[in-house]
Short mmCIF file of C-alpha atoms and ligand atoms in Angstrom, two decimals:
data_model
loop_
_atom_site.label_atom_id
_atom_site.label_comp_id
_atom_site.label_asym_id
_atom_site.label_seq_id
_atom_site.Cartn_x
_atom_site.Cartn_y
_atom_site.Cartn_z
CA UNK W 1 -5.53 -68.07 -8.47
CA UNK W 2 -4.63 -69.20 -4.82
CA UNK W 3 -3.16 -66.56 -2.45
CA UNK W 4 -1.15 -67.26 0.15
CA UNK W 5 -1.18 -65.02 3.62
CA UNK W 6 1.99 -63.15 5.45
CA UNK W 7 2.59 -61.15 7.90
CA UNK W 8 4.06 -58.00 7.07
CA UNK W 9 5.91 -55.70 8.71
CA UNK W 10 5.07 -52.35 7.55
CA UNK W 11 6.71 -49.96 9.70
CA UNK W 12 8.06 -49.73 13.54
CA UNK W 13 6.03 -52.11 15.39
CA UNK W 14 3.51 -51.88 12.63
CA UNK W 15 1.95 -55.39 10.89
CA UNK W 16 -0.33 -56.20 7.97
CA UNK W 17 -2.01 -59.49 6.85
CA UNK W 18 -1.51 -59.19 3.08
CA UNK W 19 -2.12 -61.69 0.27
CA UNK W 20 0.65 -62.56 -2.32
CA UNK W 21 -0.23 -64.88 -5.30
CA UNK W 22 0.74 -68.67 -5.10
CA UNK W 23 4.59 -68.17 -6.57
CA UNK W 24 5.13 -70.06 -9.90
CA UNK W 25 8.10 -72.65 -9.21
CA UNK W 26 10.59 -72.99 -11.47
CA UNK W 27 12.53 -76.26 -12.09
CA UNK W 28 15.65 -75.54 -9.85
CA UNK W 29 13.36 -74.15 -7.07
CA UNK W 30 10.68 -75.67 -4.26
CA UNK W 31 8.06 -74.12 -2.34
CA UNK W 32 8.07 -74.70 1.47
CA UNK W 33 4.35 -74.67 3.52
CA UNK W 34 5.86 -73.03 6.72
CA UNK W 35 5.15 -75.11 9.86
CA UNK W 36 6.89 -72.95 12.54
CA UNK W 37 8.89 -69.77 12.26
CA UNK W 38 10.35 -69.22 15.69
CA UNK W 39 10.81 -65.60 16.67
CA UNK W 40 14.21 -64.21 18.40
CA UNK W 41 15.94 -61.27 20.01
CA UNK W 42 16.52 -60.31 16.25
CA UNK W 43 12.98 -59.98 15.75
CA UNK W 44 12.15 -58.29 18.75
CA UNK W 45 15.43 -55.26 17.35
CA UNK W 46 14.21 -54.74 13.74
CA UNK W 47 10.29 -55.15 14.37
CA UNK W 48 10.92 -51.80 16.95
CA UNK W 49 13.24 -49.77 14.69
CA UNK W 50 13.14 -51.58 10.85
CA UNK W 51 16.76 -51.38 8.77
CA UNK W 52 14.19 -50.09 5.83
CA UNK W 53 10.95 -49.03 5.38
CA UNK W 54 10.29 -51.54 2.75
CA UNK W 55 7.49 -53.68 3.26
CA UNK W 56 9.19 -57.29 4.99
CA UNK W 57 7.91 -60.68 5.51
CA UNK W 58 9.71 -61.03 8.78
CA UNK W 59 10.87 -64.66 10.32
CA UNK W 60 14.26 -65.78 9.56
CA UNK W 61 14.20 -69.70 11.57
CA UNK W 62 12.17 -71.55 9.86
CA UNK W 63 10.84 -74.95 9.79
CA UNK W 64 8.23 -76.67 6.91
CA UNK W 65 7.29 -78.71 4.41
CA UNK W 66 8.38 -79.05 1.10
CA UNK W 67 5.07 -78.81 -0.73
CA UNK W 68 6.75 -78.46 -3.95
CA UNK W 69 9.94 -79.22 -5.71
CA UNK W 70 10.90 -78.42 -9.54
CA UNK W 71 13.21 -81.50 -11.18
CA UNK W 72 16.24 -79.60 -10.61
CA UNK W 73 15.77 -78.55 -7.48
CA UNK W 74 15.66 -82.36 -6.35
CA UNK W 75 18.57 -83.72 -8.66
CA UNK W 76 21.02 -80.65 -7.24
CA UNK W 77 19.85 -80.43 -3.08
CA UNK W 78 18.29 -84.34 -2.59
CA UNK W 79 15.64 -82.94 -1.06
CA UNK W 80 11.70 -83.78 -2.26
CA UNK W 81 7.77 -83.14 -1.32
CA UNK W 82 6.97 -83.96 1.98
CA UNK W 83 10.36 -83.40 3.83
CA UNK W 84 10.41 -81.53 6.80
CA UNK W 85 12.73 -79.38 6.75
CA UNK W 86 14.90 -76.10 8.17
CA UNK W 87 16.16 -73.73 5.76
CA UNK W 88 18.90 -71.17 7.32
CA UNK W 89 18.35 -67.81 6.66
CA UNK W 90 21.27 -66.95 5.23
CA UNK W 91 21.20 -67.38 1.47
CA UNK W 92 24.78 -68.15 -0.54
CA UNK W 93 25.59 -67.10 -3.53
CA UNK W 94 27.63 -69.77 -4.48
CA UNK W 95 30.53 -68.05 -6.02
CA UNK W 96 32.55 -65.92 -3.63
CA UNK W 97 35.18 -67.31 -1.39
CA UNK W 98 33.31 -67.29 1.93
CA UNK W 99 30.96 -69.54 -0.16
CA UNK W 100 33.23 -71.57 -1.45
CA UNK W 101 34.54 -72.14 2.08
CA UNK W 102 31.33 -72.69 3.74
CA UNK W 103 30.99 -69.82 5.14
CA UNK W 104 27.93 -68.20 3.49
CA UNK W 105 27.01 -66.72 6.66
CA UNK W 106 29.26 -64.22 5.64
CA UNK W 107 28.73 -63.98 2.12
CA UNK W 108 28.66 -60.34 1.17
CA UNK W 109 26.35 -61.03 -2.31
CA UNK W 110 23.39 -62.41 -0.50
CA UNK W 111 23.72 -60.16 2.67
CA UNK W 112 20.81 -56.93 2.62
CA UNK W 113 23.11 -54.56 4.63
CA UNK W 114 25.33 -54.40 1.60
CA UNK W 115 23.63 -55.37 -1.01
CA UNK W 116 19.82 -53.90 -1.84
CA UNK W 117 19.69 -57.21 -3.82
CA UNK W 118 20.83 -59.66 -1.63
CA UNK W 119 17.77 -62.62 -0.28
CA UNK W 120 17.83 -63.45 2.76
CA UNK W 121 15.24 -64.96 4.76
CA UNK W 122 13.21 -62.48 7.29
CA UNK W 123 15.23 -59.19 5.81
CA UNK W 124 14.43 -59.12 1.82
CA UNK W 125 11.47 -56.88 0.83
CA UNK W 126 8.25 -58.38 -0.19
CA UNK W 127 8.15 -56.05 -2.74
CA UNK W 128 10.20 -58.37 -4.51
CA UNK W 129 8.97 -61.56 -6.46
CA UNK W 130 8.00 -63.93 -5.69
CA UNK W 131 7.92 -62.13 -2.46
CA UNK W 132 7.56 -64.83 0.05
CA UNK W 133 10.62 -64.63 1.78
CA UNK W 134 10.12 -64.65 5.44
CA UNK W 135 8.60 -67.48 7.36
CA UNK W 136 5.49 -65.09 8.89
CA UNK W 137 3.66 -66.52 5.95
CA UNK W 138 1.75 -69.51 4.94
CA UNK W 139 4.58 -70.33 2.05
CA UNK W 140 7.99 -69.88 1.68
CA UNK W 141 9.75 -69.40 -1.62
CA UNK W 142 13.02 -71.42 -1.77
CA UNK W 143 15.36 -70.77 -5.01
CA UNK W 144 18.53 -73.34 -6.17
CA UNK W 145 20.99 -71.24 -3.12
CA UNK W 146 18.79 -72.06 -0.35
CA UNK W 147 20.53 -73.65 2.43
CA UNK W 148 18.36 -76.82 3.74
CA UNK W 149 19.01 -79.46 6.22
CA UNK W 150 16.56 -82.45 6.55
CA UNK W 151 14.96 -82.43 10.12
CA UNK W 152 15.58 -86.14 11.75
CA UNK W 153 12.91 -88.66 11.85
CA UNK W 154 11.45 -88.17 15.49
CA UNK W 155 11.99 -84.18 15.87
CA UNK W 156 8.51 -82.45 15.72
CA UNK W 157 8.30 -78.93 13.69
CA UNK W 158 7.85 -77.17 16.75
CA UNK W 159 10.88 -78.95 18.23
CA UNK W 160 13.19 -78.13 15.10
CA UNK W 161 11.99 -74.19 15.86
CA UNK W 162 14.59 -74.36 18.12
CA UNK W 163 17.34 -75.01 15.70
CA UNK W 164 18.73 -71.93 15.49
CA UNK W 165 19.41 -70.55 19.20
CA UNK W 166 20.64 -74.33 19.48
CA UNK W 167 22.78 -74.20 16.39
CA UNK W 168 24.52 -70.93 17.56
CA UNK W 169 24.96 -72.76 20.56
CA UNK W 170 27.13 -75.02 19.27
CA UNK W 171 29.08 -72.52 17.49
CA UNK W 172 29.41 -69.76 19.99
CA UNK W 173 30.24 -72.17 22.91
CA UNK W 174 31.95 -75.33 21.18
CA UNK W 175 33.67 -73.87 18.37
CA UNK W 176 34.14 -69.96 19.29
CA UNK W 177 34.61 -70.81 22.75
CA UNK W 178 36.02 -73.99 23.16
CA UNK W 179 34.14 -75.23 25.95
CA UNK W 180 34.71 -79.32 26.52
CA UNK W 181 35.00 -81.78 28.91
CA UNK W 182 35.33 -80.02 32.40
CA UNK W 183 35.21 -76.57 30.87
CA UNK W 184 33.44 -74.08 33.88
CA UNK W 185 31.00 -71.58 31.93
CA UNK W 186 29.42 -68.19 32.96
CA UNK W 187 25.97 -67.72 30.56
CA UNK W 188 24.55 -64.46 31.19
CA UNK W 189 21.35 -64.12 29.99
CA UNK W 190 18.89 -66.82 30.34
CA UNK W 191 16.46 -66.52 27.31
CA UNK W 192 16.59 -69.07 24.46
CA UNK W 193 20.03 -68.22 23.41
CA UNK W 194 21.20 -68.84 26.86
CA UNK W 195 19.21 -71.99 27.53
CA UNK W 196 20.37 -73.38 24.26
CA UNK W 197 24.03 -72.53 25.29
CA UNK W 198 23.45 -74.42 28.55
CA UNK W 199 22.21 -77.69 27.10
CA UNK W 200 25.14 -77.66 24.38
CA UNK W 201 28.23 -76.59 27.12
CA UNK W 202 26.10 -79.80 29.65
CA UNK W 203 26.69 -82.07 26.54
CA UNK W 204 30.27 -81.01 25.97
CA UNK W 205 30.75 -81.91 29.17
CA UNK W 206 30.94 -78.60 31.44
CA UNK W 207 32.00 -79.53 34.58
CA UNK W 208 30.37 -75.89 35.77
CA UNK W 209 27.54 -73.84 34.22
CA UNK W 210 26.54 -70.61 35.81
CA UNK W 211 23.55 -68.87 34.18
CA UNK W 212 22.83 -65.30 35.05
CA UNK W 213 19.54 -63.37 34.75
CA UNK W 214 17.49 -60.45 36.31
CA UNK W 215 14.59 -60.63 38.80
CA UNK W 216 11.80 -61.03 36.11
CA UNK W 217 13.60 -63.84 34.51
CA UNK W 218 12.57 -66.32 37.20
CA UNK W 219 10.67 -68.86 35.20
CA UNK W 220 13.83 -68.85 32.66
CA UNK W 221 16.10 -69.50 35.47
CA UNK W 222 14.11 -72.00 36.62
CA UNK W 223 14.42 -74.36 33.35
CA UNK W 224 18.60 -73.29 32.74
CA UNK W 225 18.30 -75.74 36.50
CA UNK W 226 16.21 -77.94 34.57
CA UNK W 227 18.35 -78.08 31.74
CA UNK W 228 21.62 -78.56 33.53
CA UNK W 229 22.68 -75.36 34.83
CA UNK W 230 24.29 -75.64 38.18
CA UNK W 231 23.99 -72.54 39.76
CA UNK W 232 21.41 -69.56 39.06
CA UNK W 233 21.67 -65.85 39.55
CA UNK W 234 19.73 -63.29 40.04
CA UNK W 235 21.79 -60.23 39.19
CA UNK W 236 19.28 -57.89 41.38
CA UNK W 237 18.92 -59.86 43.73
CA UNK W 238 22.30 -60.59 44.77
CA UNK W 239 26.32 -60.25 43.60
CA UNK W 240 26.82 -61.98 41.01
CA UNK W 241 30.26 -62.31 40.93
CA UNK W 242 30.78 -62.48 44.59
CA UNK W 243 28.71 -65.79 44.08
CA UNK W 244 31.09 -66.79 41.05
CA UNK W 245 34.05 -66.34 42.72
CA UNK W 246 32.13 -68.43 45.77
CA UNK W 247 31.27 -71.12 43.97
CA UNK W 248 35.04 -71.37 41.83
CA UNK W 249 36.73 -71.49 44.73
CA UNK W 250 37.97 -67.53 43.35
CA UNK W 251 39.34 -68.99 40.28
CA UNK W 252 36.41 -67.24 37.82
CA UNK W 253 35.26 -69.75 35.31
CA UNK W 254 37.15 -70.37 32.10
CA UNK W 255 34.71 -69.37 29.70
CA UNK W 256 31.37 -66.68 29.86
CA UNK W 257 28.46 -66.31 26.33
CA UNK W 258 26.82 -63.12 26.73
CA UNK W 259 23.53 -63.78 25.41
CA UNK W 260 21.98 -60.87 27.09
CA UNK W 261 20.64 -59.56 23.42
CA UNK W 262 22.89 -56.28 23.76
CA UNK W 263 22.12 -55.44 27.48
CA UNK W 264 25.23 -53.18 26.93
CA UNK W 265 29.01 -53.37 28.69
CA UNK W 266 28.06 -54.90 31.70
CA UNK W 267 28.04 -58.03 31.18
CA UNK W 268 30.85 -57.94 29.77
CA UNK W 269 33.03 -56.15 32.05
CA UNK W 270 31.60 -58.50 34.54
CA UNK W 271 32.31 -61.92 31.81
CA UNK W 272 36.61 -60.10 32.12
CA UNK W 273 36.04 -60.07 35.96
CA UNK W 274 33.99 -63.70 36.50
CA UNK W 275 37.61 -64.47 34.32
CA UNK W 276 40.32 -62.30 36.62
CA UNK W 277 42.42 -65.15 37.62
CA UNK W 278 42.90 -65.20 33.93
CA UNK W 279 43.02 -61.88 33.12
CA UNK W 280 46.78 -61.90 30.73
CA UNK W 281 45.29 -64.52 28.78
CA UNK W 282 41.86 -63.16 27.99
CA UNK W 283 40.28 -63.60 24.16
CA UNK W 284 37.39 -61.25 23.54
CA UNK W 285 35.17 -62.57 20.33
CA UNK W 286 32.52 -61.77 18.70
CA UNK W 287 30.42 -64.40 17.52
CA UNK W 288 28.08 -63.87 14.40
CA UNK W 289 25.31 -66.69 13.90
CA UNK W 290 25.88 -70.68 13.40
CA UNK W 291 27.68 -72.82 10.04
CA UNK W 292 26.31 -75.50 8.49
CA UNK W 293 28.15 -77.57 10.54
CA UNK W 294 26.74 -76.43 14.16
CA UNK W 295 22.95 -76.61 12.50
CA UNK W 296 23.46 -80.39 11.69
CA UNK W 297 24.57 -81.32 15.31
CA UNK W 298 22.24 -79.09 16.60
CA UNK W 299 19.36 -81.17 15.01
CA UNK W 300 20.79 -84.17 16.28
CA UNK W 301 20.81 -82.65 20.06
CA UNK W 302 17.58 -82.35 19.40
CA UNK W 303 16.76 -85.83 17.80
CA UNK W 304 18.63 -86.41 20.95
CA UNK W 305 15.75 -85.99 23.42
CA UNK W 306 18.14 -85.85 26.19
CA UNK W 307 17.01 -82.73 27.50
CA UNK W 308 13.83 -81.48 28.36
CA UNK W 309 13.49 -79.06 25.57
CA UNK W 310 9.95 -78.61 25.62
CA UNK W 311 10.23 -76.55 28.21
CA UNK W 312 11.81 -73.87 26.25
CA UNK W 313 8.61 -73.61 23.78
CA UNK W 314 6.45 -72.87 25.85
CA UNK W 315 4.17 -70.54 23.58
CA UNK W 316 2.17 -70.94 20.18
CA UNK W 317 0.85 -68.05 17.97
CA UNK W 318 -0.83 -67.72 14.92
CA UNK W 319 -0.58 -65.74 11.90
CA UNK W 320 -2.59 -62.68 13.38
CA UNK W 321 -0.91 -62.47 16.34
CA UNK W 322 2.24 -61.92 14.46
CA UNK W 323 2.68 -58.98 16.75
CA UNK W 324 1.66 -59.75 19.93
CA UNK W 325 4.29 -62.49 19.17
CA UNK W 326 7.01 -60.70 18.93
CA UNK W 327 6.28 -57.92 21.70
CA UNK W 328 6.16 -61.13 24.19
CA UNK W 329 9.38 -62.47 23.13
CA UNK W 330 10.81 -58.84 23.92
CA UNK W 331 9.36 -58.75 27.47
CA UNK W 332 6.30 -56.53 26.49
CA UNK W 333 2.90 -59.22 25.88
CA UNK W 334 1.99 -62.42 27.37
CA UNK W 335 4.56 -63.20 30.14
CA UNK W 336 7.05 -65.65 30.62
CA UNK W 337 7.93 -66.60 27.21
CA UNK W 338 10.71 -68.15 26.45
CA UNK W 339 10.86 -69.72 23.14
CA UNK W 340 7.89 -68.62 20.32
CA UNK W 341 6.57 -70.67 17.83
CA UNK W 342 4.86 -68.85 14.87
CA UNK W 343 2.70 -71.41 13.32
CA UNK W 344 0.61 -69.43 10.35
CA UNK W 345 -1.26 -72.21 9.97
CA UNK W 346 -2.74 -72.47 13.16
ZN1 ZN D 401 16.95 -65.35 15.19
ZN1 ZN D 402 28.81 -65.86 -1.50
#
């Protein structure tokens, strides 16, 4: 019987190459052959200090092929063998109101922190059948509730990996924070979240993007320039919001996405201050991952080619190197990365 490989993550900073058998699938579901899984701050939290000690598949964006499709699967979701495609990892359950609204990323059936049976991609034990659900893995098991979007003609798999800081993009910035035509933006943090933030507030038409980092973030703060940023700080290295309230004239800016992966309160008692002009009219949200609606234009930025995003992936890893992968992306392995691609089949 064929096996298929995953990475698994077995304990704090712990990882296994295990084989699972070749899942049966049924009519109403499709198997995926994983092209890229990209790897996140998320990773980087719950590979140090996992929500369980199950054993998990981790990899939550991910991008492949469908290699298989049951009947039903292709009459209910259009979608058949060979398409590329990104699958969110959220999974709905298709009958509670978030659902029904379209906002699954909320759903509280298919979420693990409430419910021990809930899928979701990256987070659901491979202890369960057919347990390929995470996209450190050769295959990925995709059941009816699987949410799928068709990646355009033109984007490459490695490309698409960069859905998902994109996608939040869109929602933190356009539809959280309203940022549009002349809008003046503080990003603090300039990893892939903040890089992706910067290309979709450039396209929105920001009339002023900021980007803030620290002093071993200079290759990242080099490509927000690249990508459109107009100004670039080094919080260490100088004031940063001396320099915002330089270069707005000491209005503050009208918006600020702190995408410093939980660096604390400081950037966001600076984000109030870069805003003091504007201090009675202040609207603190939280933002919690991307809709359907933010991943479809967020492929099409990318379809797009407008901006040079190939110089946010700048680093490949295999299966094996599941680990080093993810220490990198955290600061701790191979420097300078800013975006990584997990291909398992490389
Ligand atoms: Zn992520
Ligand atoms: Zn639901």
């Amino acid at each position: 019987m064929a096996k298929v490989l995953a990475a698994v993550r077995t304990g704090p900073s712990k990882t296994e190459i295990r084989e699972f058998p070749m899942p049966e699938v049924p009519a109403d579901s499709a198997l995926m052959k994983m092209e890229v899984a990209g790897i996140c701050g998320t990773d980087v939290k719950l590979y140090k200090t996992p929500p369980s000690a199950a054993p998990v598949i981790m990899g939550h964006e991910n991008i492949g092929v469908i290699a298989k499709a049951g009947s039903e699967f292709v009459r209910r979701k259009g979608f058949k063998e060979g398409d590329l495609v990104f699958v969110e990892h959220y999974v709905m359950c298709g009958k509670c109101e978030w659902c029904h609204a379209g906002q699954y990323r909320h759903c509280e059936n298919t979420d693990w922190r409430n419910n021990p049976e809930g899928i979701r991609y990256g987070y659901t034990s491979a202890e369960r059948a057919p347990h390929l659900w995470g996209g450190f893995a050769q295959y990925v098991y995709l059941p009816w509730n699987a949410v799928v979007h068709q990646v355009p003609k033109g984007v490459s798999a490695e490309l698409a990996g960069l859905v998902t800081p994109m996608a939040n993009g869109v929602e933190w910035s356009l539809f959280d924070g309203g940022v549009g035509y002349n809008s003046t933006v503080l990003i603090q943090g300039p990893g892939q979240q903040g890089l992706s933030q910067t290309v979709i507030c450039k396209q929105a038409g920001a009339s002023l993007i900021i980007v803030t980092g620290t002093s071993k973030d200079a290759a990242r703060l080099k490509v927000a320039k690249e990508l459109g940023a107009d100004h670039v700080i080094d919080v260490q290295k100088e004031d940063p919001l001396q320099r915002i309230k330089q270069v707005t004239g000491g209005k503050g800016v009208d918006v600020v996405l702190d995408c410093t992966a939980g660096a604390g309160t400081i950037p966001i008692l600076l984000g109030v201050e870069a805003m003091k002009r504007k201090v009675k009219a202040i609207t603190i949200k939280s933002a919690r991952g991307h809709s359907y609606k933010a991943c479809e234009l967020a492929l099409a930025q990318l379809a797009s080619k407008r901006f040079p995003l190939e110089k946010v992936t700048t680093h490949r890893f295999g299966l094996k190197d599941v680990d080093m992968a993810i220490k990198s992306v955290g600061g701790h392995g191979v420097p300078d990365v800013i975006h990584a691609s997990l291909m398992p089949w490389l």
